[in-house]
Amino acid sequence: MTPLLRRRPRKNPADSTVTLIGKPGCHLCDAAEAVIADVCGELGARWEKKDITQDEELHRKYWEQIPVILVDGAQHDFWRVDPDRLRKALTG
């Protein structure tokens, strides 16, 4: 079989970490957290929350985009989280 037709093995979501970067009182952050908690709970992926008001570098980098969602340290989304897109990113 040629390399182009070979399927890549599916990722194990338990090996991934989703990071939600936001701030308290942000309604978009609350909505993103609900989606992330549901998808990560369903797939067994780890997730964490970081507050831009407690970290100057995160504030400088992301303050106009919150909530920002990272998957394994790489920016995946901002403002809104699409559960299907997040699920696909976690399963390959």
Coordinates of N, CA, C and O in Angstrom, one line a residue:
M1 N 0.8 -1.2 0.0 CA 0.0 0.0 0.0 C 0.9 1.2 0.0 O 1.9 1.3 0.7
T2 N 0.5 2.2 -0.8 CA 1.3 3.4 -0.8 C 1.2 4.3 0.5 O 0.1 4.2 1.1
P3 N 2.2 5.1 0.8 CA 2.1 5.8 2.0 C 0.9 6.8 2.1 O 0.4 7.1 3.1
L4 N 0.5 7.3 0.9 CA -0.7 8.2 0.9 C -2.0 7.5 1.3 O -2.9 8.2 1.8
L5 N -2.1 6.2 1.1 CA -3.3 5.5 1.4 C -3.4 4.9 2.8 O -4.4 4.4 3.2
R6 N -2.2 4.9 3.4 CA -2.2 4.3 4.8 C -2.9 5.2 5.8 O -2.7 6.4 5.7
R7 N -3.6 4.6 6.6 CA -4.3 5.4 7.7 C -3.3 5.6 8.8 O -2.6 4.7 9.2
R8 N -3.4 6.8 9.3 CA -2.6 7.0 10.5 C -3.3 6.4 11.7 O -4.5 6.4 11.8
P9 N -2.6 5.9 12.7 CA -3.2 5.4 13.9 C -3.9 6.5 14.6 O -3.5 7.6 14.6
R10 N -5.1 6.2 15.2 CA -5.8 7.2 15.9 C -5.1 7.5 17.2 O -4.5 6.7 17.8
K11 N -5.2 8.8 17.5 CA -4.6 9.3 18.8 C -5.4 8.8 20.0 O -6.6 8.6 19.9
N12 N -4.7 8.6 21.1 CA -5.4 8.3 22.3 C -5.7 9.6 23.0 O -4.7 10.3 23.5
P13 N -6.9 10.0 23.2 CA -7.2 11.3 23.8 C -6.7 11.4 25.2 O -6.4 12.5 25.7
A14 N -6.5 10.3 25.9 CA -5.9 10.3 27.3 C -4.5 10.8 27.3 O -4.0 11.2 28.4
D15 N -3.8 10.8 26.1 CA -2.5 11.3 26.1 C -2.4 12.8 25.8 O -1.3 13.4 25.7
S16 N -3.6 13.5 25.6 CA -3.6 14.9 25.3 C -4.1 15.7 26.5 O -4.7 15.2 27.4
T17 N -3.7 17.0 26.4 CA -4.2 18.0 27.4 C -4.8 19.2 26.7 O -4.1 19.7 25.8
V18 N -6.0 19.5 27.1 CA -6.6 20.7 26.6 C -6.5 21.8 27.6 O -6.7 21.6 28.8
T19 N -6.1 23.0 27.2 CA -5.9 24.1 28.1 C -6.9 25.2 27.7 O -6.9 25.6 26.6
L20 N -7.7 25.7 28.7 CA -8.6 26.8 28.5 C -7.9 28.0 29.1 O -7.7 28.0 30.3
I21 N -7.7 29.0 28.3 CA -7.1 30.3 28.8 C -8.3 31.3 28.8 O -8.8 31.6 27.8
G22 N -8.6 31.8 30.0 CA -9.7 32.8 30.1 C -9.5 33.6 31.3 O -8.4 33.8 31.8
K23 N -10.6 34.2 31.8 CA -10.6 35.0 33.0 C -12.0 34.9 33.7 O -13.0 34.6 33.0
P24 N -12.0 35.2 35.0 CA -13.3 35.1 35.7 C -14.3 36.2 35.2 O -13.9 37.2 34.7
G25 N -15.5 35.8 35.2 CA -16.6 36.7 34.7 C -16.8 36.8 33.2 O -17.6 37.6 32.8
C26 N -16.1 35.9 32.5 CA -16.2 35.9 31.0 C -17.2 34.9 30.6 O -17.0 33.7 30.8
H27 N -18.4 35.3 30.0 CA -19.4 34.4 29.7 C -19.0 33.4 28.6 O -19.4 32.3 28.5
L28 N -18.1 33.9 27.6 CA -17.6 33.0 26.6 C -16.7 32.0 27.2 O -16.7 30.8 26.7
C29 N -16.0 32.3 28.2 CA -15.1 31.4 28.9 C -15.9 30.3 29.6 O -15.5 29.1 29.6
D30 N -17.0 30.7 30.2 CA -17.8 29.8 30.9 C -18.5 28.8 29.9 O -18.5 27.6 30.2
A31 N -18.9 29.3 28.8 CA -19.4 28.4 27.7 C -18.4 27.4 27.2 O -18.6 26.3 27.0
A32 N -17.2 28.0 27.0 CA -16.1 27.1 26.5 C -15.7 26.0 27.5 O -15.5 24.9 27.1
E33 N -15.7 26.4 28.8 CA -15.4 25.4 29.8 C -16.4 24.3 29.8 O -16.0 23.1 30.0
A34 N -17.7 24.6 29.6 CA -18.7 23.6 29.6 C -18.5 22.6 28.4 O -18.6 21.4 28.6
V35 N -18.2 23.1 27.3 CA -17.9 22.3 26.1 C -16.7 21.4 26.3 O -16.7 20.2 26.1
I36 N -15.6 22.0 26.8 CA -14.3 21.3 27.1 C -14.6 20.2 28.1 O -14.1 19.1 27.9
A37 N -15.2 20.5 29.2 CA -15.5 19.5 30.2 C -16.3 18.3 29.7 O -16.0 17.2 30.0
D38 N -17.3 18.6 28.8 CA -18.1 17.5 28.2 C -17.3 16.6 27.3 O -17.3 15.4 27.4
V39 N -16.6 17.3 26.4 CA -15.8 16.5 25.4 C -14.7 15.8 26.0 O -14.5 14.6 25.8
C40 N -13.9 16.4 26.9 CA -12.8 15.7 27.6 C -13.3 14.6 28.5 O -12.7 13.6 28.6
G41 N -14.4 14.9 29.2 CA -15.0 13.8 30.0 C -15.4 12.6 29.2 O -15.2 11.5 29.6
E42 N -16.0 12.9 28.1 CA -16.4 11.8 27.2 C -15.3 11.0 26.6 O -15.3 9.7 26.5
L43 N -14.1 11.7 26.3 CA -13.0 11.0 25.7 C -11.9 10.6 26.6 O -11.0 9.9 26.3
G44 N -12.0 11.1 27.9 CA -10.9 10.7 28.8 C -9.7 11.6 28.7 O -8.6 11.2 29.2
A45 N -9.8 12.7 28.1 CA -8.6 13.7 27.9 C -8.5 14.5 29.2 O -9.5 14.8 29.8
R46 N -7.3 14.9 29.5 CA -7.1 15.8 30.6 C -7.4 17.3 30.1 O -7.2 17.6 29.0
W47 N -7.8 18.1 31.0 CA -7.9 19.5 30.7 C -7.6 20.4 31.9 O -7.7 19.9 33.0
E48 N -7.2 21.6 31.7 CA -6.8 22.5 32.7 C -7.3 23.9 32.3 O -7.6 24.2 31.2
K49 N -7.4 24.8 33.3 CA -7.8 26.1 33.1 C -6.8 27.1 33.6 O -6.2 26.9 34.7
K50 N -6.4 28.1 32.8 CA -5.5 29.1 33.2 C -6.1 30.5 33.1 O -6.9 30.8 32.2
D51 N -5.8 31.3 34.1 CA -6.4 32.7 34.2 C -5.5 33.7 33.8 O -4.4 33.9 34.3
I52 N -5.8 34.5 32.7 CA -4.9 35.5 32.2 C -4.7 36.7 33.2 O -3.7 37.4 33.1
T53 N -5.6 36.8 34.2 CA -5.4 37.9 35.2 C -4.3 37.5 36.2 O -3.8 38.4 37.0
Q54 N -3.9 36.2 36.2 CA -2.8 35.8 37.1 C -1.5 35.5 36.4 O -0.5 35.1 37.1
D55 N -1.4 35.8 35.1 CA -0.2 35.5 34.3 C 0.0 36.6 33.3 O -0.7 36.7 32.3
E56 N 1.0 37.4 33.5 CA 1.3 38.6 32.6 C 1.5 38.1 31.1 O 1.1 38.8 30.2
E57 N 2.3 37.1 31.0 CA 2.6 36.6 29.6 C 1.3 36.1 28.9 O 1.1 36.5 27.7
L58 N 0.5 35.3 29.6 CA -0.7 34.9 28.9 C -1.6 36.1 28.6 O -2.3 36.2 27.6
H59 N -1.7 37.1 29.5 CA -2.5 38.3 29.3 C -2.0 39.0 28.1 O -2.8 39.4 27.2
R60 N -0.7 39.2 28.0 CA -0.2 40.0 26.8 C -0.4 39.2 25.5 O -0.8 39.8 24.5
K61 N -0.3 37.9 25.6 CA -0.4 37.1 24.3 C -1.9 36.9 23.9 O -2.2 36.9 22.7
Y62 N -2.8 36.8 24.9 CA -4.2 36.3 24.5 C -5.3 37.2 24.9 O -6.5 36.9 24.6
W63 N -5.1 38.4 25.5 CA -6.2 39.1 26.1 C -7.3 39.5 25.1 O -8.4 39.6 25.5
E64 N -7.0 39.7 23.8 CA -8.0 40.0 22.8 C -8.7 38.8 22.3 O -9.7 39.0 21.6
Q65 N -8.3 37.6 22.6 CA -8.9 36.4 22.0 C -9.6 35.5 23.0 O -10.2 34.5 22.6
I66 N -9.6 35.8 24.3 CA -10.1 34.8 25.2 C -11.6 34.6 25.0 O -12.3 35.5 24.5
P67 N -12.1 33.4 25.2 CA -11.2 32.2 25.7 C -10.4 31.7 24.5 O -10.8 31.6 23.4
V68 N -9.2 31.2 24.9 CA -8.3 30.6 23.9 C -8.2 29.1 24.4 O -8.1 28.8 25.5
I69 N -8.3 28.2 23.4 CA -8.2 26.8 23.7 C -6.9 26.2 23.0 O -6.7 26.4 21.8
L70 N -6.1 25.6 23.8 CA -4.9 24.9 23.3 C -5.1 23.4 23.4 O -5.7 22.9 24.4
V71 N -4.6 22.7 22.5 CA -4.5 21.2 22.5 C -3.1 20.9 22.5 O -2.4 21.2 21.5
D72 N -2.6 20.3 23.5 CA -1.2 19.9 23.7 C -0.3 21.1 23.4 O 0.8 21.0 22.7
G73 N -0.6 22.3 23.9 CA 0.2 23.5 23.8 C 0.1 24.3 22.6 O 0.6 25.4 22.5
A74 N -0.6 23.8 21.6 CA -0.8 24.5 20.3 C -2.2 25.1 20.3 O -3.2 24.4 20.6
Q75 N -2.3 26.3 19.8 CA -3.6 27.0 19.7 C -4.6 26.2 18.8 O -4.2 25.9 17.7
H76 N -5.7 25.9 19.3 CA -6.7 25.2 18.6 C -7.9 26.1 18.2 O -8.4 26.0 17.1
D77 N -8.3 26.9 19.1 CA -9.5 27.7 18.8 C -9.5 29.0 19.7 O -8.7 29.0 20.7
F78 N -10.4 29.9 19.5 CA -10.6 31.0 20.4 C -12.0 31.5 20.2 O -12.7 31.2 19.2
W79 N -12.5 32.2 21.2 CA -13.8 32.8 21.3 C -14.9 31.7 21.5 O -15.6 31.7 22.5
R80 N -15.0 30.8 20.6 CA -16.1 29.7 20.7 C -15.4 28.4 20.4 O -14.4 28.3 19.7
V81 N -15.9 27.3 21.1 CA -15.4 26.0 20.9 C -16.4 25.1 20.2 O -17.5 25.0 20.7
D82 N -16.0 24.5 19.1 CA -16.9 23.6 18.4 C -16.6 22.2 18.9 O -15.5 21.7 18.8
P83 N -17.6 21.6 19.5 CA -17.3 20.3 20.2 C -16.8 19.2 19.2 O -16.0 18.4 19.5
D84 N -17.4 19.2 18.0 CA -17.0 18.2 17.0 C -15.5 18.4 16.5 O -14.8 17.5 16.4
R85 N -15.1 19.7 16.4 CA -13.8 20.0 16.0 C -12.8 19.6 17.1 O -11.7 19.1 16.8
L86 N -13.2 19.9 18.3 CA -12.3 19.5 19.5 C -12.2 18.0 19.6 O -11.1 17.5 19.7
R87 N -13.3 17.3 19.4 CA -13.3 15.9 19.5 C -12.4 15.3 18.4 O -11.6 14.4 18.6
K88 N -12.4 15.9 17.2 CA -11.6 15.4 16.1 C -10.1 15.7 16.4 O -9.2 14.8 16.1
A89 N -9.8 16.8 17.0 CA -8.4 17.2 17.3 C -7.9 16.2 18.4 O -6.7 15.9 18.3
L90 N -8.7 15.7 19.2 CA -8.3 14.8 20.3 C -8.2 13.4 19.9 O -7.5 12.6 20.5
T91 N -8.9 13.0 18.8 CA -8.9 11.6 18.4 C -8.1 11.4 17.1 O -7.8 10.2 16.7
G92 N -7.7 12.4 16.4 CA -6.9 12.3 15.2 C -7.7 12.0 14.1 O -7.8 11.7 13.1

